[in-house]
Coordinates of C-alpha atoms and ligand atoms in Angstrom, one line a residue:
Chain A
M1 CA -18.7 -162.4 23.3
L2 CA -21.5 -159.5 22.7
H3 CA -22.9 -158.2 26.0
I4 CA -25.5 -155.4 26.0
E5 CA -26.8 -153.8 28.7
G6 CA -29.6 -151.0 29.1
L7 CA -29.1 -150.1 25.7
R8 CA -30.9 -147.3 24.7
K9 CA -31.8 -144.8 21.3
S10 CA -34.2 -142.9 19.9
Y11 CA -34.3 -140.9 17.0
G12 CA -35.6 -137.6 17.5
E13 CA -39.3 -138.1 19.3
Q14 CA -39.0 -142.1 17.9
Q15 CA -38.0 -144.0 20.4
A16 CA -36.4 -147.2 18.9
L17 CA -34.5 -148.8 22.1
L18 CA -35.8 -148.7 25.6
G19 CA -33.1 -150.4 27.7
V20 CA -32.5 -153.5 25.7
D21 CA -30.6 -156.5 27.6
L22 CA -29.1 -159.3 25.4
D23 CA -26.1 -161.4 25.8
V24 CA -24.6 -164.0 23.3
S25 CA -21.6 -166.4 23.8
E26 CA -19.3 -167.5 21.7
G27 CA -20.2 -170.6 19.6
E28 CA -23.9 -169.4 20.3
I29 CA -26.3 -168.5 17.6
V30 CA -29.2 -166.2 18.7
A31 CA -32.3 -165.7 16.4
L32 CA -33.6 -162.3 16.9
L33 CA -37.1 -161.4 16.6
G34 CA -39.5 -159.2 16.5
P35 CA -42.2 -157.3 14.5
N36 CA -41.5 -154.8 12.2
G37 CA -40.0 -151.5 13.9
A38 CA -39.2 -153.4 16.7
G39 CA -35.6 -152.0 16.8
K40 CA -33.5 -155.3 15.6
T41 CA -31.8 -153.3 12.8
T42 CA -31.3 -150.2 15.3
L43 CA -29.4 -152.7 17.7
V44 CA -27.1 -154.5 15.2
S45 CA -26.4 -151.1 13.7
I46 CA -25.0 -149.5 17.2
V47 CA -22.6 -152.7 17.4
A48 CA -21.5 -152.3 14.4
G49 CA -20.8 -148.4 15.6
L50 CA -23.2 -147.5 12.5
R51 CA -24.9 -145.3 15.0
K52 CA -25.0 -143.8 18.4
A53 CA -26.3 -144.6 21.2
D54 CA -28.2 -142.3 23.6
G55 CA -27.0 -144.9 26.8
G56 CA -25.8 -148.5 27.8
V57 CA -23.2 -150.7 27.7
V58 CA -22.3 -152.8 24.8
E59 CA -19.4 -154.9 24.7
V60 CA -18.1 -157.2 22.2
G61 CA -15.5 -159.8 23.4
G62 CA -15.0 -157.5 26.6
V63 CA -13.9 -154.6 24.5
D64 CA -16.4 -151.4 25.0
A65 CA -18.2 -151.1 21.5
L66 CA -19.7 -147.5 22.0
S67 CA -15.4 -146.3 22.4
R68 CA -13.6 -148.4 21.1
S69 CA -15.7 -149.2 17.8
R70 CA -12.8 -149.8 15.3
E71 CA -11.3 -152.2 17.6
V72 CA -14.5 -153.8 17.5
R73 CA -15.3 -153.7 14.1
R74 CA -12.5 -155.6 13.4
M75 CA -14.0 -158.9 15.0
L76 CA -17.2 -158.3 13.3
G77 CA -19.1 -159.1 10.0
L78 CA -22.2 -157.4 9.5
A79 CA -24.9 -158.0 6.3
P80 CA -27.2 -155.0 6.2
Q81 CA -30.5 -155.9 6.2
D82 CA -30.5 -153.3 2.9
T83 CA -28.5 -155.2 0.2
G84 CA -24.9 -153.3 -0.4
L85 CA -22.9 -154.3 -3.1
Y86 CA -21.2 -152.5 -5.8
P87 CA -23.2 -152.6 -9.1
V88 CA -20.5 -152.1 -11.4
V89 CA -17.7 -154.3 -10.5
S90 CA -18.0 -158.0 -10.2
V91 CA -18.5 -160.3 -7.8
R92 CA -15.1 -161.2 -7.1
Q93 CA -14.0 -157.5 -6.8
N94 CA -16.7 -156.5 -4.0
L95 CA -16.1 -159.9 -2.0
R96 CA -12.6 -159.1 -1.9
L97 CA -12.6 -155.1 -1.7
F98 CA -14.6 -155.9 2.0
G99 CA -12.2 -158.9 2.7
E100 CA -9.5 -156.9 2.4
L101 CA -10.8 -154.2 4.1
S102 CA -11.9 -156.5 7.2
G103 CA -8.1 -157.5 7.3
V104 CA -7.9 -160.8 5.4
R105 CA -4.5 -160.9 4.1
R106 CA -4.1 -160.4 0.2
S107 CA -2.4 -163.5 0.0
A108 CA -5.3 -165.6 1.4
L109 CA -7.9 -163.4 -0.2
R110 CA -8.2 -165.5 -3.0
Q111 CA -8.9 -168.9 -1.5
R112 CA -11.5 -167.1 1.3
V113 CA -13.3 -166.1 -1.7
D114 CA -13.5 -169.4 -3.2
E115 CA -14.3 -171.1 -0.3
V116 CA -17.0 -168.3 0.9
A117 CA -18.4 -168.3 -3.2
Q118 CA -18.4 -172.2 -2.8
A119 CA -20.3 -172.3 0.6
L120 CA -23.0 -170.0 -0.8
A121 CA -22.8 -171.1 -4.2
I122 CA -21.9 -168.3 -6.0
T123 CA -18.6 -169.5 -7.8
D124 CA -20.3 -169.0 -11.2
L125 CA -21.3 -165.6 -10.3
L126 CA -17.9 -164.7 -9.3
D127 CA -16.9 -162.8 -12.6
R128 CA -20.6 -161.4 -13.2
Q129 CA -21.4 -157.6 -12.5
A130 CA -22.8 -158.0 -9.2
G131 CA -25.8 -155.3 -10.6
K132 CA -26.5 -157.6 -13.1
L133 CA -27.6 -160.3 -10.9
S134 CA -31.2 -161.5 -9.7
G135 CA -32.2 -160.1 -6.3
G136 CA -31.4 -163.1 -4.6
Q137 CA -28.3 -163.7 -6.0
K138 CA -27.3 -160.2 -4.9
R139 CA -28.3 -161.7 -1.5
R140 CA -26.0 -164.4 -1.5
V141 CA -23.3 -161.7 -2.3
H142 CA -24.4 -159.3 0.3
T143 CA -24.3 -162.2 2.9
A144 CA -21.3 -163.5 1.7
I145 CA -19.3 -160.4 2.4
A146 CA -19.6 -161.1 6.2
F147 CA -18.4 -164.0 6.4
M148 CA -15.0 -163.0 4.3
H149 CA -12.5 -162.5 7.5
R150 CA -14.2 -165.2 9.5
P151 CA -15.7 -162.9 11.9
R152 CA -16.1 -163.4 15.9
L153 CA -19.2 -161.8 15.7
L154 CA -21.3 -162.4 12.8
M155 CA -24.8 -160.2 12.8
L156 CA -26.9 -160.9 9.8
D157 CA -29.9 -158.4 9.6
E158 CA -32.9 -160.5 7.8
A159 CA -30.3 -161.9 5.5
T160 CA -32.8 -164.4 4.1
T161 CA -35.2 -161.9 3.0
G162 CA -36.2 -162.5 -0.5
A163 CA -33.6 -165.6 -0.6
D164 CA -35.1 -169.3 -2.1
V165 CA -35.4 -172.0 -0.1
E166 CA -31.8 -173.3 -1.3
T167 CA -30.0 -170.1 -0.7
R168 CA -31.9 -170.0 2.8
G169 CA -30.5 -173.1 3.1
H170 CA -26.9 -172.2 2.4
I171 CA -26.9 -169.3 4.7
L172 CA -27.9 -171.3 7.3
D173 CA -25.6 -173.9 7.1
L174 CA -22.6 -171.5 6.7
V175 CA -24.0 -169.6 9.9
Q176 CA -23.9 -173.5 11.8
R177 CA -20.6 -174.1 10.5
L178 CA -19.4 -170.4 11.6
A179 CA -20.7 -170.9 15.2
E180 CA -19.3 -174.0 15.1
Q181 CA -16.1 -172.9 15.1
G182 CA -16.8 -170.3 18.0
S183 CA -18.2 -167.4 16.5
A184 CA -21.3 -166.0 18.0
V185 CA -24.2 -165.2 15.6
L186 CA -27.2 -162.8 15.8
Y187 CA -29.6 -163.5 13.5
S188 CA -32.6 -161.4 12.8
T189 CA -35.4 -162.9 11.0
H190 CA -39.3 -162.6 10.4
Y191 CA -39.3 -166.4 9.5
L192 CA -40.1 -168.3 12.5
A193 CA -39.9 -171.3 11.1
E194 CA -35.7 -171.3 9.8
I195 CA -35.3 -171.0 13.6
S196 CA -36.2 -174.4 14.0
S197 CA -33.7 -175.7 11.7
L198 CA -30.5 -173.9 13.7
P199 CA -29.4 -175.2 17.2
A200 CA -30.6 -171.4 18.2
T201 CA -31.4 -169.4 21.0
V202 CA -34.3 -167.2 21.0
A203 CA -34.3 -163.3 21.7
I204 CA -37.8 -161.6 21.0
L205 CA -37.4 -157.6 20.8
D206 CA -40.7 -155.9 21.0
R207 CA -40.9 -152.0 20.8
G208 CA -37.4 -151.5 21.8
R209 CA -36.9 -154.3 24.8
V210 CA -36.0 -158.1 24.9
I211 CA -39.2 -159.4 26.0
A212 CA -38.2 -163.2 26.1
R213 CA -35.1 -164.9 25.7
G214 CA -34.1 -168.2 25.7
G215 CA -34.1 -171.8 23.7
V216 CA -37.1 -172.5 21.5
A217 CA -38.4 -175.3 23.8
E218 CA -37.6 -173.6 26.7
L219 CA -40.0 -170.6 25.9
V220 CA -42.4 -172.8 24.4
S221 CA -43.0 -174.7 27.5
A222 CA -42.6 -171.6 29.3
H223 CA -45.4 -169.2 27.6
A224 CA -47.4 -171.2 25.3
E225 CA -50.2 -174.1 25.7
P226 CA -51.7 -176.3 23.1
V227 CA -54.4 -175.5 21.9
V228 CA -57.7 -177.1 20.5
E229 CA -59.6 -176.0 17.7
L230 CA -63.2 -177.6 17.5
A231 CA -65.5 -176.9 14.2
F232 CA -69.0 -177.0 13.9
H233 CA -71.7 -177.4 11.3
G234 CA -73.3 -173.9 12.4
D235 CA -73.0 -171.8 15.3
P236 CA -70.9 -173.7 18.3
P237 CA -72.9 -174.8 21.2
V238 CA -71.9 -173.1 24.4
L239 CA -69.1 -174.8 26.3
A240 CA -69.6 -174.8 30.4
D241 CA -66.4 -173.8 32.7
L242 CA -64.3 -173.3 29.8
A243 CA -62.7 -170.2 28.5
A244 CA -63.5 -170.5 24.7
E245 CA -62.9 -168.2 22.2
R246 CA -65.3 -168.0 18.8
V247 CA -63.1 -167.7 15.9
D248 CA -64.1 -167.8 11.6
G249 CA -67.8 -168.0 12.9
D250 CA -68.2 -171.5 13.3
R251 CA -65.2 -172.3 15.7
L252 CA -64.1 -172.2 19.3
R253 CA -60.5 -172.2 19.9
V254 CA -59.7 -173.6 23.8
R255 CA -56.2 -173.6 25.7
A256 CA -55.6 -177.4 26.9
P257 CA -52.2 -177.8 28.8
D258 CA -53.3 -181.6 27.9
P259 CA -55.5 -181.4 25.0
A260 CA -56.6 -185.4 25.3
A261 CA -57.9 -184.7 28.3
L262 CA -59.8 -181.8 27.1
L263 CA -61.3 -183.8 24.3
V264 CA -62.4 -187.0 26.5
A265 CA -64.4 -184.1 28.7
V266 CA -65.2 -182.2 26.3
L267 CA -67.1 -184.3 23.1
P268 CA -69.8 -185.9 25.4
T269 CA -71.1 -183.1 26.2
L270 CA -71.5 -182.0 22.2
P271 CA -74.8 -181.7 20.9
P272 CA -74.6 -185.5 18.7
G273 CA -73.8 -184.4 15.1
S274 CA -72.9 -180.8 16.1
L275 CA -69.4 -181.5 15.7
A276 CA -67.1 -180.9 11.9
G277 CA -63.6 -181.5 12.9
V278 CA -61.2 -181.5 15.5
E279 CA -57.6 -179.9 15.7
I280 CA -54.7 -179.6 17.8
V281 CA -52.4 -177.1 17.6
R282 CA -49.1 -177.6 18.9
P283 CA -47.8 -174.2 20.6
D284 CA -44.7 -173.2 18.8
L285 CA -42.5 -169.2 18.4
E286 CA -45.3 -167.8 16.9
S287 CA -47.8 -169.3 20.2
V288 CA -45.1 -167.6 22.2
Y289 CA -45.1 -164.2 21.1
L290 CA -49.0 -164.5 20.8
A291 CA -49.0 -165.2 24.5
L292 CA -46.3 -162.6 25.3
T293 CA -47.4 -159.8 23.6
G294 CA -51.2 -160.2 23.0
R295 CA -50.5 -160.0 19.6
R296 CA -49.7 -162.1 16.3
Y297 CA -46.5 -162.0 15.1
Q298 CA -47.5 -161.7 11.3
E299 CA -50.5 -159.4 12.6
A300 CA -47.6 -157.2 14.6
D301 CA -45.4 -157.2 11.3
A302 CA -48.4 -155.5 9.5
A303 CA -49.4 -152.9 12.1
G304 CA -45.8 -152.1 12.6
A305 CA -45.1 -151.5 9.4
R306 CA -48.3 -149.0 9.5
E307 CA -48.1 -147.4 12.9
P308 CA -45.9 -148.5 15.6
A309 CA -48.1 -146.4 18.2
D310 CA -50.7 -149.4 18.1
E311 CA -51.5 -150.3 21.4
G312 CA -51.5 -154.3 22.5
G313 CA -54.6 -156.1 22.5
G314 CA -56.8 -156.5 19.5
A315 CA -56.5 -159.7 17.8
G316 CA -55.6 -162.7 19.5
V317 CA -56.6 -165.2 22.1
S318 CA -59.1 -164.0 24.9
A319 CA -57.4 -164.0 28.5
S320 CA -58.0 -167.1 30.3
Chain B
M1 CA -5.1 -144.4 9.7
S2 CA -4.0 -147.4 7.6
P3 CA -2.3 -146.9 4.3
R4 CA -3.3 -150.6 2.9
A5 CA -6.9 -149.5 3.8
S6 CA -6.8 -146.3 1.9
W7 CA -4.8 -148.0 -1.1
A8 CA -7.7 -150.8 -1.5
I9 CA -10.4 -148.2 -1.4
M10 CA -8.5 -146.3 -3.9
R11 CA -7.7 -148.7 -6.3
H12 CA -11.5 -149.9 -6.3
E13 CA -12.7 -146.1 -6.3
F14 CA -10.3 -146.3 -9.8
R15 CA -12.0 -149.3 -11.0
V16 CA -15.5 -148.3 -10.3
M17 CA -14.5 -145.2 -12.2
L18 CA -13.4 -146.7 -15.1
S19 CA -16.5 -148.7 -15.0
D20 CA -17.7 -145.5 -17.2
P21 CA -15.7 -143.5 -18.5
S22 CA -18.1 -141.3 -20.5
T23 CA -17.6 -138.7 -17.6
V24 CA -13.7 -137.8 -17.9
I25 CA -14.0 -137.8 -21.5
F26 CA -16.6 -135.4 -21.3
V27 CA -14.4 -133.1 -19.4
V28 CA -11.8 -133.3 -21.8
L29 CA -13.7 -132.9 -25.0
I30 CA -15.7 -130.0 -23.8
P31 CA -13.2 -127.7 -22.9
L32 CA -11.5 -128.2 -25.8
L33 CA -14.5 -127.7 -27.9
M34 CA -15.2 -124.1 -26.3
V35 CA -11.3 -123.7 -26.7
A36 CA -11.6 -124.0 -30.7
I37 CA -14.9 -121.6 -30.5
M38 CA -14.0 -119.0 -28.1
K39 CA -9.9 -119.2 -29.2
E40 CA -10.0 -115.7 -31.7
L41 CA -12.5 -114.0 -28.6
F42 CA -9.5 -114.6 -26.6
A43 CA -6.7 -113.7 -28.8
T44 CA -8.5 -110.1 -29.1
A45 CA -9.1 -110.6 -25.4
L46 CA -5.1 -110.6 -25.1
R47 CA -3.7 -108.6 -28.0
A48 CA -5.7 -105.7 -25.7
Q49 CA -3.4 -106.6 -23.1
G50 CA -0.3 -106.3 -25.0
Y51 CA 0.4 -109.8 -25.7
E52 CA 0.8 -108.7 -29.3
S53 CA 1.5 -112.3 -30.9
A54 CA -0.9 -114.5 -29.3
N55 CA -3.6 -116.8 -30.5
G56 CA -5.9 -116.9 -27.5
S57 CA -4.9 -120.6 -26.4
E58 CA -2.9 -118.7 -23.9
F59 CA -5.9 -118.0 -21.6
G60 CA -8.1 -120.5 -23.6
I61 CA -6.3 -123.7 -22.6
P62 CA -5.8 -122.5 -18.5
A63 CA -9.2 -121.2 -18.6
M64 CA -11.3 -123.6 -19.6
A65 CA -9.0 -126.2 -18.0
V66 CA -10.1 -124.5 -14.6
A67 CA -13.4 -124.1 -15.5
F68 CA -14.4 -127.7 -16.3
A69 CA -12.1 -129.0 -13.1
A70 CA -13.9 -126.7 -10.9
F71 CA -17.5 -127.3 -12.9
G72 CA -16.0 -131.0 -11.8
V73 CA -16.0 -130.6 -7.8
G74 CA -19.1 -132.3 -7.4
Y75 CA -17.7 -135.7 -9.0
A76 CA -15.6 -135.5 -5.9
G77 CA -18.9 -135.7 -3.6
F78 CA -20.7 -138.3 -6.0
T79 CA -18.2 -140.9 -5.0
F80 CA -19.9 -140.2 -1.2
F81 CA -23.3 -140.2 -2.8
R82 CA -23.4 -143.4 -5.1
D83 CA -22.1 -145.6 -2.2
H84 CA -25.0 -144.1 0.1
G85 CA -27.6 -145.0 -3.3
W86 CA -26.1 -147.9 -3.4
G87 CA -26.1 -149.6 0.1
T88 CA -22.5 -149.5 0.5
W89 CA -21.9 -146.6 2.9
D90 CA -22.6 -148.3 5.9
R91 CA -21.0 -151.3 4.6
L92 CA -17.5 -149.7 4.7
R93 CA -18.3 -148.0 7.5
A94 CA -18.8 -151.4 9.4
T95 CA -15.2 -152.4 8.4
P96 CA -12.5 -151.7 10.9
V97 CA -11.5 -149.0 8.3
S98 CA -10.8 -145.3 9.9
S99 CA -13.1 -142.2 8.5
V100 CA -9.8 -140.9 7.4
D101 CA -9.0 -143.8 5.4
I102 CA -12.2 -143.7 3.5
M103 CA -12.0 -139.7 3.2
V104 CA -8.3 -140.5 1.1
G105 CA -9.4 -143.6 -0.3
K106 CA -11.9 -141.4 -2.0
V107 CA -10.4 -138.3 -2.5
V108 CA -7.2 -139.0 -4.2
P109 CA -8.7 -140.8 -6.8
N110 CA -10.8 -137.5 -7.6
V111 CA -7.4 -135.4 -7.3
M112 CA -5.7 -137.5 -9.6
I113 CA -8.6 -137.6 -12.6
T114 CA -8.4 -133.8 -11.9
V115 CA -4.9 -133.8 -12.5
V116 CA -5.1 -135.9 -15.6
Q117 CA -7.8 -133.9 -17.0
L118 CA -6.1 -131.0 -17.1
L119 CA -2.7 -132.7 -18.2
L120 CA -4.2 -133.6 -20.8
L121 CA -5.6 -130.4 -21.7
F122 CA -2.6 -128.6 -21.4
G123 CA -0.7 -131.5 -23.3
L124 CA -3.2 -131.1 -26.7
G125 CA -2.9 -127.3 -26.3
G126 CA 0.1 -127.2 -28.4
P127 CA -0.5 -129.8 -31.0
L128 CA -4.6 -128.5 -31.6
F129 CA -4.0 -124.4 -30.7
G130 CA -0.3 -123.5 -31.1
L131 CA -0.3 -123.2 -27.3
V132 CA 3.2 -122.2 -26.4
V133 CA 4.6 -122.2 -22.8
T134 CA 7.0 -119.9 -22.3
G135 CA 7.8 -120.6 -18.8
S136 CA 8.9 -123.8 -17.2
W137 CA 6.4 -127.2 -17.5
L138 CA 7.6 -128.0 -13.4
A139 CA 5.1 -124.9 -12.5
L140 CA 3.1 -125.6 -14.4
I141 CA 2.5 -129.5 -13.1
V142 CA 2.8 -127.9 -9.3
L143 CA 0.0 -125.2 -10.3
I144 CA -1.6 -128.5 -11.5
L145 CA -1.5 -130.2 -8.2
V146 CA -2.4 -127.8 -5.9
L147 CA -5.4 -126.7 -7.7
A148 CA -6.4 -130.4 -8.0
V149 CA -6.1 -130.5 -4.4
S150 CA -8.3 -127.3 -3.5
L151 CA -10.9 -128.1 -6.2
S152 CA -11.4 -131.4 -4.5
A153 CA -10.7 -130.7 -1.0
F154 CA -13.9 -127.8 -2.0
G155 CA -15.8 -130.7 -3.6
M156 CA -15.5 -132.2 0.4
L157 CA -17.2 -129.3 2.1
V158 CA -19.5 -129.0 -0.1
T159 CA -20.3 -132.6 0.0
S160 CA -20.3 -132.4 4.1
V161 CA -23.3 -129.7 4.0
A162 CA -25.4 -131.3 1.1
R163 CA -27.8 -133.7 2.1
T164 CA -29.3 -134.8 -1.0
M165 CA -27.7 -135.2 -4.6
N166 CA -29.9 -132.8 -5.8
Q167 CA -28.2 -130.0 -3.6
L168 CA -25.0 -131.2 -4.3
N169 CA -25.2 -130.9 -8.0
A170 CA -26.7 -127.4 -7.6
V171 CA -24.0 -125.9 -5.0
G172 CA -21.0 -128.5 -6.4
S173 CA -21.5 -128.0 -10.3
V174 CA -23.1 -124.5 -10.1
G175 CA -21.1 -123.0 -7.2
G176 CA -18.1 -125.2 -9.0
M177 CA -18.9 -122.5 -12.3
G178 CA -19.5 -119.6 -10.1
L179 CA -16.2 -119.9 -8.7
A180 CA -14.5 -120.4 -11.7
L181 CA -16.4 -117.3 -13.3
L182 CA -15.4 -115.2 -10.6
G183 CA -12.3 -116.2 -10.5
G184 CA -11.6 -115.2 -13.9
A185 CA -11.6 -118.8 -15.9
W186 CA -14.1 -117.4 -18.6
V187 CA -13.6 -114.0 -19.1
P188 CA -10.1 -112.0 -18.4
V189 CA -10.3 -110.6 -14.8
E190 CA -9.2 -107.3 -16.5
T191 CA -12.7 -107.2 -18.3
M192 CA -14.4 -107.9 -15.5
P193 CA -16.5 -104.7 -13.6
G194 CA -14.8 -103.3 -10.5
W195 CA -16.7 -105.5 -7.7
A196 CA -16.1 -108.4 -9.2
Q197 CA -12.1 -107.7 -9.8
A198 CA -12.1 -106.9 -6.1
I199 CA -13.8 -110.1 -4.9
A200 CA -11.9 -112.4 -7.7
P201 CA -8.2 -113.3 -5.4
A202 CA -10.9 -114.6 -2.8
M203 CA -11.4 -117.3 -5.3
P204 CA -8.6 -119.9 -5.3
T205 CA -9.1 -120.0 -9.5
Y206 CA -8.3 -116.9 -9.5
W207 CA -4.8 -117.9 -8.2
A208 CA -4.7 -120.2 -10.3
M209 CA -5.2 -118.3 -13.5
E210 CA -2.6 -115.8 -12.3
G211 CA -0.5 -118.4 -11.9
F212 CA -1.1 -120.1 -15.6
R213 CA -1.0 -116.6 -17.1
K214 CA 3.1 -116.1 -15.7
V215 CA 3.9 -119.5 -16.8
I216 CA 2.5 -119.4 -20.4
L217 CA 3.0 -115.9 -21.4
E218 CA 5.9 -114.5 -18.9
S219 CA 7.9 -117.4 -18.5
G220 CA 7.6 -118.0 -15.2
G221 CA 9.7 -120.4 -13.2
L222 CA 8.8 -122.1 -10.2
D223 CA 9.5 -118.6 -7.9
A224 CA 6.9 -117.0 -10.0
V225 CA 4.0 -119.9 -8.9
L226 CA 5.2 -119.7 -5.1
V227 CA 2.6 -117.3 -3.8
P228 CA -0.4 -118.6 -6.2
S229 CA 0.3 -122.4 -5.5
L230 CA 0.8 -121.4 -1.3
V231 CA -2.7 -119.9 -1.4
M232 CA -4.5 -122.2 -3.3
L233 CA -2.6 -125.0 -1.1
G234 CA -4.0 -122.5 1.9
F235 CA -7.5 -122.8 0.3
G236 CA -7.0 -127.0 -0.1
V237 CA -6.2 -127.0 4.0
L238 CA -9.4 -124.6 4.7
F239 CA -11.7 -126.3 2.8
T240 CA -10.4 -129.8 4.3
V241 CA -10.5 -128.5 7.7
L242 CA -13.8 -127.3 7.5
S243 CA -15.2 -130.0 5.6
A244 CA -13.6 -132.7 8.4
W245 CA -15.0 -130.3 11.3
R246 CA -18.5 -130.6 9.8
F247 CA -18.5 -134.1 8.0
R248 CA -21.2 -136.4 9.5
F249 CA -20.0 -140.1 8.5
E250 CA -23.3 -141.2 10.2
E251 CA -25.2 -138.9 8.2
T252 CA -27.7 -140.5 6.0
K253 CA -27.4 -139.3 2.2
V254 CA -29.9 -138.9 -0.1
Y255 CA -29.0 -140.2 -3.5
Y256 CA -32.3 -140.1 -5.0
G257 CA -34.8 -137.7 -5.3
Ligands
ATP401 N1 -33.4 -143.1 10.8 C1 -34.0 -143.2 11.2 N2 -34.9 -142.3 11.5 C2 -36.1 -142.2 12.6 N3 -36.2 -143.1 13.3 C3 -35.9 -144.5 13.0 C4 -34.6 -144.6 11.8 N4 -34.3 -145.8 11.4 C5 -35.9 -146.3 12.5 N5 -36.2 -145.6 12.9 C6 -37.2 -146.1 13.6 O1 -36.9 -146.7 15.0 C7 -37.5 -147.6 15.4 C8 -36.9 -149.0 15.2 O2 -36.8 -149.1 13.8 P1 -35.7 -150.2 13.4 O3 -35.4 -150.5 12.1 O4 -34.6 -150.9 14.1 O5 -36.3 -151.9 13.4 P2 -36.5 -153.4 12.5 O6 -36.7 -154.1 14.0 O7 -34.8 -153.7 12.3 O8 -37.7 -153.6 11.9 P3 -37.6 -154.1 10.5 O9 -37.8 -155.7 11.2 O10 -38.7 -153.5 9.8 O11 -36.8 -154.1 9.8 C9 -38.9 -148.1 14.3 O12 -39.7 -147.4 15.2 C10 -38.4 -146.7 12.8 O13 -39.5 -146.2 12.6
MG402 MG1 -34.8 -154.4 10.4

């Protein structure tokens, strides 16, 4: 449904996309991950025709999105990162306007407004002025707009930012339902945890490139290993033959494809009474990200927010 | 282009406008106040030009109507900046509507509001200030329509070059005021210095005032307003072409600051 190849984009000196390749099939939900400044918003903006690409291929449903943007926009629903609503008219009017502009027939409009409102639990808000809603309520309405015409390609840019648990649940449910009807979904988020509640595959965007693509389990087993963390009373001992990393002063982290075997081997070698605790850290997307970039997801976020030119390394597990 | 999409945007624009009618009221009440205050001054100027029985409203009403319509060219642009501020500009652009649909949907309501504003002022001129239109009301309405079109097109042009709301305000409102002043809508052209009289015909407002004078004071009909109307329409087309050439839909406009 969405085919992107070699997509490049820079804003003057600032390079945002350096050759992005990405495919999303019908019915597939792709979680687009990446730290601040990775290029997620730039990517969806180009697909939606809001920004011009410098080069590359973007096709939606086989239609060239760069030259036939209007045709592509008929198939596409976008909830941009920044909340965009007309604050001085009602929620219903907002949904109706964008529904109508997206091609929902006027006779079907009322019913569609009700359906979407119900799915996102904003029925009670329909006749309120959009500008007078709370931030999270606005976010729901903002996201609801993208669903109005049941787009064949749905792109949500950090839709769940600022949303409470319930709202997040509603949004994820609706995303899943749309995908079940055959739509492709590109879902950018900073919450690694919410991806596990979706039947989603993952694309990790970092500094303008897709550095990993696949299913969650697949990526985790390919790129990350479990880690055993040993906590000690006082200074940790030196472990022979093991690449252990000292963290927080009195703890050691050891990568272990087989944590049980590692523990059996290591525990007898420790000085009696020195061990304070043992923790097995199962790999997750966070570890994948760490393994691929040498940066922690959250730290990369913080760094990206300050200065995009922070060259790798820094934090993280010592190479083994 | 899709009439259905433009129409949907137009209805929506009206809804947004009516959510805050204060500006619309402002641009009708203040010009009436100005006419009330300056009527005697205008009467003296008109009598000096040989319109013996003039009471001042014959110049005052069209002048203040044109001046405030020109002053309001910024409103044509405001609807774009507002959408940038609300984050709805990109949302509109992400729908399958064309840029022409968006332009038409946003500019036509502005033209219509300007027409209503002008009609109200001329309509209230009689009962409030004894304005007598000696010529054709139809001709007057034609002038009002083409004036509203040319001013809204000027507003588009200003919007296409302004990147921030402050620039829009400066060029739109102050520029609009200059347009009215130089076109002879604050004081009669005949009383202006020679250099100003020389450049006055380069202003669409000059032609509006010229047309209104013929209809109100000289019993003019449709034939009398033909030239002024065509010139104003020409300005409208010129401004539209220039702004279409200059307008960048993907440009981010700054609403605050
Ligand atoms: N309008 C712009 N002008 C100049 N540079 C820009 C512009 N928009 C984005 N950039 C730059 O392009 C890069 C990618 O930005 P983008 O907004 O696509 O990142 P993102 O992955 O969406 O980040 P976030 O998680 O913070 O939303 C960043 O380095 C950013 O500074
Ligand atoms: Mg973003």
